[in-house]
Every structure is written in C-alpha cells, then in structure tokens.
PDB file of C-alpha atoms in Angstrom:
ATOM      1  CA  MET H 126     113.841 155.695 121.774  1.00 69.00           C
ATOM      2  CA  PRO H 127     115.871 154.741 118.668  1.00 79.00           C
ATOM      3  CA  LYS H 128     119.295 153.227 118.713  1.00 83.00           C
ATOM      4  CA  ALA H 129     122.246 155.494 118.371  1.00 81.00           C
ATOM      5  CA  GLN H 130     123.868 155.285 114.963  1.00 81.00           C
ATOM      6  CA  ARG H 131     127.513 154.206 114.898  1.00 76.00           C
ATOM      7  CA  THR H 132     129.898 155.431 112.342  1.00 76.00           C
ATOM      8  CA  LYS H 133     131.293 152.773 110.085  1.00 72.00           C
ATOM      9  CA  SER H 134     135.000 152.130 110.137  1.00 67.00           C
ATOM     10  CA  LYS H 135     137.121 149.671 108.227  1.00 61.00           C
ATOM     11  CA  LEU H 136     138.080 146.645 110.263  1.00 61.00           C
ATOM     12  CA  ARG H 137     141.578 146.370 108.762  1.00 59.00           C
ATOM     13  CA  SER H 138     143.982 149.040 108.153  1.00 58.00           C
ATOM     14  CA  LYS H 139     145.907 149.295 104.900  1.00 56.00           C
ATOM     15  CA  ASP H 140     149.113 148.040 106.605  1.00 55.00           C
ATOM     16  CA  SER H 141     147.585 144.709 107.488  1.00 56.00           C
ATOM     17  CA  SER H 142     148.252 142.947 104.253  1.00 61.00           C
ATOM     18  CA  ILE H 143     148.848 139.265 104.173  1.00 61.00           C
ATOM     19  CA  ARG H 144     152.611 139.658 104.420  1.00 60.00           C
ATOM     20  CA  SER H 145     152.427 141.801 107.559  1.00 63.00           C
ATOM     21  CA  ARG H 146     150.575 139.294 109.673  1.00 64.00           C
ATOM     22  CA  LYS H 147     152.235 137.400 112.527  1.00 64.00           C
ATOM     23  CA  SER H 148     152.095 134.032 110.809  1.00 65.00           C
ATOM     24  CA  ALA H 149     153.364 135.362 107.474  1.00 65.00           C
ATOM     25  CA  VAL H 150     156.786 134.492 106.122  1.00 65.00           C
ATOM     26  CA  ASP H 151     159.110 137.192 104.830  1.00 65.00           C
ATOM     27  CA  ASN H 152     159.455 137.548 101.061  1.00 63.00           C
ATOM     28  CA  LYS H 153     163.139 136.606 101.279  1.00 63.00           C
ATOM     29  CA  GLN H 154     162.393 133.280 103.020  1.00 65.00           C
ATOM     30  CA  VAL H 155     159.965 132.070 100.349  1.00 60.00           C
ATOM     31  CA  ILE H 156     161.644 129.594  98.087  1.00 64.00           C
ATOM     32  CA  GLU H 157     160.159 128.983  94.717  1.00 61.00           C
ATOM     33  CA  LYS H 158     160.088 125.467  93.329  1.00 57.00           C
ATOM     34  CA  PRO H 159     162.129 124.884  90.222  1.00 56.00           C
ATOM     35  CA  PHE H 160     160.229 124.579  86.974  1.00 55.00           C
ATOM     36  CA  ASP H 161     161.551 121.046  86.371  1.00 55.00           C
ATOM     37  CA  ASN H 162     159.316 119.470  89.092  1.00 53.00           C
ATOM     38  CA  VAL H 163     156.097 121.037  87.747  1.00 53.00           C
ATOM     39  CA  GLN H 164     154.044 118.744  85.562  1.00 55.00           C
ATOM     40  CA  ILE H 165     152.840 120.133  82.297  1.00 59.00           C
ATOM     41  CA  THR H 166     149.206 119.253  81.786  1.00 61.00           C
ATOM     42  CA  THR H 167     148.624 117.509  78.503  1.00 66.00           C
ATOM     43  CA  LYS H 168     145.642 115.748  77.052  1.00 65.00           C
ATOM     44  CA  GLU H 169     147.027 112.409  78.175  1.00 69.00           C
ATOM     45  CA  SER H 170     147.425 113.540  81.773  1.00 66.00           C
ATOM     46  CA  ILE H 171     143.859 114.905  81.813  1.00 63.00           C
ATOM     47  CA  VAL H 172     142.560 111.569  80.487  1.00 64.00           C
ATOM     48  CA  GLU H 173     144.542 109.701  83.156  1.00 70.00           C
ATOM     49  CA  GLU H 174     143.140 111.982  85.825  1.00 67.00           C
ATOM     50  CA  LEU H 175     139.600 111.285  84.616  1.00 63.00           C
ATOM     51  CA  ASP H 176     140.297 107.568  84.643  1.00 68.00           C
ATOM     52  CA  ASN H 177     141.518 107.887  88.270  1.00 71.00           C
ATOM     53  CA  VAL H 178     138.312 109.669  89.218  1.00 69.00           C
ATOM     54  CA  ALA H 179     136.193 107.049  87.424  1.00 72.00           C
ATOM     55  CA  SER H 180     138.125 104.236  89.094  1.00 82.00           C
ATOM     56  CA  LYS H 181     137.660 106.008  92.427  1.00 84.00           C
ATOM     57  CA  ASN H 182     133.880 106.097  91.890  1.00 85.00           C
ATOM     58  CA  LEU H 183     133.989 102.518  90.725  1.00 84.00           C
ATOM     59  CA  LYS H 184     135.954 101.476  93.821  1.00 83.00           C
ATOM     60  CA  ARG H 185     133.430 103.288  95.999  1.00 87.00           C
ATOM     61  CA  LYS H 186     130.589 101.477  94.283  1.00 87.00           C
ATOM     62  CA  ILE H 187     132.354  98.109  94.647  1.00 85.00           C
ATOM     63  CA  ARG H 188     132.871  98.725  98.382  1.00 87.00           C
ATOM     64  CA  HIS H 189     129.225  99.716  98.779  1.00 91.00           C
ATOM     65  CA  ASP H 190     128.009  96.623  96.891  1.00 87.00           C
ATOM     66  CA  ALA H 191     130.267  94.390  99.005  1.00 86.00           C
ATOM     67  CA  TRP H 192     128.879  95.973 102.179  1.00 88.00           C
ATOM     68  CA  LEU H 193     125.276  95.415 100.997  1.00 87.00           C
ATOM     69  CA  GLU H 194     126.073  91.822 100.113  1.00 86.00           C
ATOM     70  CA  LYS H 195     127.604  91.276 103.535  1.00 84.00           C
ATOM     71  CA  LEU H 196     124.459  92.632 105.179  1.00 85.00           C
ATOM     72  CA  ASP H 197     122.250  90.471 102.951  1.00 84.00           C
ATOM     73  CA  THR H 198     124.226  87.283 103.633  1.00 84.00           C
ATOM     74  CA  SER H 199     124.148  87.872 107.363  1.00 84.00           C
ATOM     75  CA  TYR H 200     120.363  88.456 107.230  1.00 85.00           C
ATOM     76  CA  ASN H 201     119.862  85.298 105.155  1.00 85.00           C
ATOM     77  CA  ALA H 202     122.013  83.267 107.483  1.00 86.00           C
ATOM     78  CA  LYS H 203     119.946  84.422 110.482  1.00 88.00           C
ATOM     79  CA  GLN H 204     116.710  83.577 108.699  1.00 88.00           C
ATOM     80  CA  GLN H 205     117.964  80.070 107.876  1.00 88.00           C
ATOM     81  CA  GLN H 206     119.007  79.483 111.464  1.00 89.00           C
ATOM     82  CA  LYS H 207     115.608  80.656 112.613  1.00 89.00           C
ATOM     83  CA  LYS H 208     113.864  78.239 110.213  1.00 88.00           C
ATOM     84  CA  LYS H 209     116.024  75.361 111.405  1.00 87.00           C
ATOM     85  CA  ALA H 210     115.225  76.152 115.019  1.00 86.00           C
ATOM     86  CA  ASP H 211     111.502  76.258 114.241  1.00 83.00           C
ATOM     87  CA  LYS H 212     111.740  72.917 112.444  1.00 81.00           C
ATOM     88  CA  ARG H 213     113.501  71.398 115.445  1.00 80.00           C
ATOM     89  CA  LYS H 214     110.760  72.648 117.738  1.00 80.00           C
ATOM     90  CA  ASN H 215     107.767  71.764 115.586  1.00 78.00           C
ATOM     91  CA  GLY H 216     109.069  69.091 113.202  1.00 68.00           C
ATOM     92  CA  LEU H 217     107.929  65.480 113.105  1.00 62.00           C
ATOM     93  CA  LYS H 218     110.349  63.093 114.690  1.00 64.00           C
ATOM     94  CA  THR H 219     108.944  59.936 113.119  1.00 66.00           C
ATOM     95  CA  ASP H 220     109.490  58.256 109.787  1.00 68.00           C
ATOM     96  CA  LEU H 221     106.263  58.161 107.766  1.00 70.00           C
ATOM     97  CA  SER H 222     107.493  55.873 104.998  1.00 71.00           C
ATOM     98  CA  SER H 223     105.902  52.792 106.663  1.00 74.00           C
ATOM     99  CA  PHE H 224     102.558  54.574 106.692  1.00 72.00           C
ATOM    100  CA  SER H 225     102.674  55.099 102.919  1.00 75.00           C
ATOM    101  CA  ASP H 226     103.124  51.328 102.418  1.00 76.00           C
ATOM    102  CA  ILE H 227     100.144  50.623 104.628  1.00 77.00           C
ATOM    103  CA  LEU H 228      97.981  53.184 102.864  1.00 75.00           C
ATOM    104  CA  ASN H 229      98.759  51.644  99.483  1.00 76.00           C
ATOM    105  CA  THR H 230      97.485  48.254 100.695  1.00 79.00           C
ATOM    106  CA  ILE H 231      94.115  49.635 101.924  1.00 77.00           C
ATOM    107  CA  LYS H 232      91.281  49.390  99.459  1.00 73.00           C
ATOM    108  CA  ILE H 233      88.581  52.013  99.635  1.00 73.00           C
ATOM    109  CA  GLU H 234      85.063  50.661  99.358  1.00 71.00           C
ATOM    110  CA  PRO H 235      82.261  53.044  98.554  1.00 61.00           C
ATOM    111  CA  LYS H 236      79.505  53.228 101.160  1.00 68.00           C
ATOM    112  CA  ILE H 237      76.826  53.990  98.590  1.00 65.00           C
ATOM    113  CA  PRO H 238      75.994  51.613  95.773  1.00 64.00           C
ATOM    114  CA  VAL H 239      76.818  52.948  92.307  1.00 62.00           C
ATOM    115  CA  GLN H 240      73.173  52.982  91.197  1.00 66.00           C
ATOM    116  CA  GLU H 241      72.199  55.483  93.902  1.00 67.00           C
ATOM    117  CA  VAL H 242      75.075  57.784  92.999  1.00 60.00           C
ATOM    118  CA  GLU H 243      74.109  57.734  89.318  1.00 67.00           C
ATOM    119  CA  ALA H 244      70.463  58.363  90.229  1.00 64.00           C
ATOM    120  CA  ALA H 245      71.450  61.320  92.384  1.00 62.00           C
ATOM    121  CA  THR H 246      73.663  62.826  89.688  1.00 65.00           C
ATOM    122  CA  ALA H 247      71.217  62.168  86.815  1.00 60.00           C
ATOM    123  CA  PRO H 248      69.963  65.426  85.301  1.00 59.00           C
ATOM    124  CA  ALA H 249      66.558  66.394  86.543  1.00 55.00           C
ATOM    125  CA  PRO H 250      63.992  68.106  84.344  1.00 55.00           C
ATOM    126  CA  VAL H 251      64.628  71.834  84.152  1.00 52.00           C
ATOM    127  CA  LYS H 252      62.491  73.703  86.657  1.00 53.00           C
ATOM    128  CA  PRO H 253      62.188  77.426  86.918  1.00 53.00           C
ATOM    129  CA  ALA H 254      64.827  78.884  89.217  1.00 53.00           C
ATOM    130  CA  VAL H 255      63.859  79.458  92.798  1.00 55.00           C
ATOM    131  CA  LEU H 256      65.850  82.681  92.833  1.00 56.00           C
ATOM    132  CA  PRO H 257      65.134  84.597  89.671  1.00 56.00           C
ATOM    133  CA  SER H 258      68.136  85.826  87.764  1.00 52.00           C
ATOM    134  CA  THR H 259      66.542  89.266  87.297  1.00 61.00           C
ATOM    135  CA  SER H 260      67.256  91.858  89.925  1.00 66.00           C
ATOM    136  CA  PHE H 261      64.822  92.372  92.738  1.00 71.00           C
ATOM    137  CA  LYS H 262      62.658  95.488  92.707  1.00 80.00           C
ATOM    138  CA  SER H 263      63.215  96.325  96.361  1.00 86.00           C
ATOM    139  CA  LYS H 264      65.521  95.624  99.259  1.00 87.00           C
ATOM    140  CA  LYS H 265      62.706  93.939 101.099  1.00 90.00           C
ATOM    141  CA  ALA H 266      62.121  91.408  98.264  1.00 87.00           C
ATOM    142  CA  ARG H 267      65.864  90.654  98.007  1.00 86.00           C
ATOM    143  CA  LYS H 268      66.110  90.152 101.772  1.00 90.00           C
ATOM    144  CA  LYS H 269      63.069  87.858 101.769  1.00 89.00           C
ATOM    145  CA  ALA H 270      64.609  85.710  98.968  1.00 86.00           C
ATOM    146  CA  GLU H 271      67.904  85.516 100.832  1.00 88.00           C
ATOM    147  CA  MET H 272      66.162  84.327 103.990  1.00 90.00           C
ATOM    148  CA  GLN H 273      64.258  81.681 102.020  1.00 88.00           C
ATOM    149  CA  GLU H 274      67.587  80.530 100.505  1.00 85.00           C
ATOM    150  CA  ILE H 275      69.175  80.245 103.929  1.00 89.00           C
ATOM    151  CA  LEU H 276      66.315  78.102 105.228  1.00 89.00           C
ATOM    152  CA  ARG H 277      66.418  75.927 102.084  1.00 83.00           C
ATOM    153  CA  PHE H 278      70.166  75.432 102.437  1.00 80.00           C
ATOM    154  CA  GLN H 279      69.810  74.389 106.088  1.00 86.00           C
ATOM    155  CA  LYS H 280      67.220  71.787 105.068  1.00 84.00           C
ATOM    156  CA  VAL H 281      69.600  70.479 102.441  1.00 75.00           C
ATOM    157  CA  MET H 282      72.413  70.197 104.989  1.00 80.00           C
ATOM    158  CA  GLN H 283      70.177  68.076 107.275  1.00 85.00           C
ATOM    159  CA  HIS H 284      68.925  65.818 104.467  1.00 82.00           C
ATOM    160  CA  SER H 285      70.155  62.187 104.487  1.00 85.00           C
ATOM    161  CA  ALA H 286      71.276  62.319 100.821  1.00 81.00           C
ATOM    162  CA  PHE H 287      73.618  65.168 101.672  1.00 81.00           C
ATOM    163  CA  GLN H 288      75.096  63.257 104.586  1.00 84.00           C
ATOM    164  CA  GLN H 289      75.764  60.254 102.325  1.00 87.00           C
ATOM    165  CA  ASN H 290      77.140  62.085  99.299  1.00 86.00           C
ATOM    166  CA  PRO H 291      77.634  65.807  99.901  1.00 84.00           C
ATOM    167  CA  MET H 292      79.107  66.810  96.543  1.00 87.00           C
ATOM    168  CA  ALA H 293      76.321  65.278  94.471  1.00 84.00           C
ATOM    169  CA  THR H 294      73.682  66.833  96.737  1.00 79.00           C
ATOM    170  CA  ILE H 295      75.308  70.283  96.541  1.00 78.00           C
ATOM    171  CA  ARG H 296      75.525  69.993  92.776  1.00 84.00           C
ATOM    172  CA  GLN H 297      71.863  69.125  92.590  1.00 81.00           C
ATOM    173  CA  HIS H 298      70.992  72.010  94.925  1.00 73.00           C
ATOM    174  CA  VAL H 299      72.860  74.493  92.760  1.00 80.00           C
ATOM    175  CA  GLN H 300      71.238  73.157  89.616  1.00 81.00           C
ATOM    176  CA  ASN H 301      67.775  73.487  91.151  1.00 79.00           C
ATOM    177  CA  THR H 302      68.476  76.958  92.502  1.00 74.00           C
ATOM    178  CA  PHE H 303      70.121  78.524  89.505  1.00 74.00           C
ATOM    179  CA  ALA H 304      68.662  76.420  86.668  1.00 66.00           C
ATOM    180  CA  ASN H 305      68.193  79.260  84.203  1.00 57.00           C
ATOM    181  CA  GLU H 306      71.657  80.640  84.648  1.00 57.00           C
ATOM    182  CA  ILE H 307      73.490  77.291  84.228  1.00 48.00           C
ATOM    183  CA  ALA H 308      71.529  76.118  81.182  1.00 49.00           C
TER     184      ALA H 308
END
C-alpha cells in the first residue's frame, strides 16, 4: 500500500524575520560605527594585504622546512649513535701499525722459478677451439659440449700446474678453449 501524501507547508511564517527572533537585537539598540574608523581600500592597502598573505605562506613554508630539518637531524643522530655502538661491539681493539712495519720487512720469494712461469705463459700454437663459436644445432649437442667442458675444467683444477700458478693455468685454459674468439 502506498504512502499517504502530505501537504507541503512552509516551515517559517512571514513574521519570523531575522529581527523577530529571540536572539535578535532591536533596531533601536543597533549602533552604527562612525565612518572615520572604516578603512578605505586603496591600491596600496590591497598590495600590503597580498604581501601579508605571501609572508604568511612563506612563514608556513619556513616552519614546515624547520620541522622537516628537525626530523632529519634527529634521524641522522640516531643513525650515527647506532653506527658507533656497532663499532664498539665489532671494532678491533688493537693497534695494527706495528704489523705494517713487519710486513714491509718481509720479502716475498716466488715458489716457482721464473723460467717455468715464462714457459707456462708463452703463447702456444693456435689450435681449433674445443667449443666452436657457432651455435649448436640442438639442445642435446649443446648439453653434451657443456658436460665435456665441466669435465675438462675439473681436470684442469686437479692439475699440478694449476696448483702452482693458478692464473697462468686459467689463462692457458681459456686460450685453448676459445682460441678462435680471442685471436
């Protein structure tokens, strides 16, 4: 069943003007301000007002920047204290200057004679690369070549020349493996 329609009526009567309300003041009690106290707006006063608004925004920005700086300095201070605490916990408590003097007096003698090092680093005749630089035709061929390379590398690691001079041996291994690409 539909709602019953209400007739519309005005909420206020015509007598309830602003002056007839309880909180209103009678017309006789209202005192008008004299014209002398009223400021006349001129171009200069408008410019001053705009300057005040700009300075207000500027002051707000300055306060905000100061607040951000305060936060930043407190964060940085905490981080520095944290670093100092970590250094105290983990830092070395000995003076290492005496060790540097001792290290300067020690002479390093090579374990391998110079002739063997030169022979190991001498360029070998160019051989065809073990791994061809061209792409493999199938996954199976590529996988097989990778397995062969792993086995070859393990043999190199166990070789006595590698254990005596690893860098020269690795250089030689790379030259043998990728001869066509380097040359």
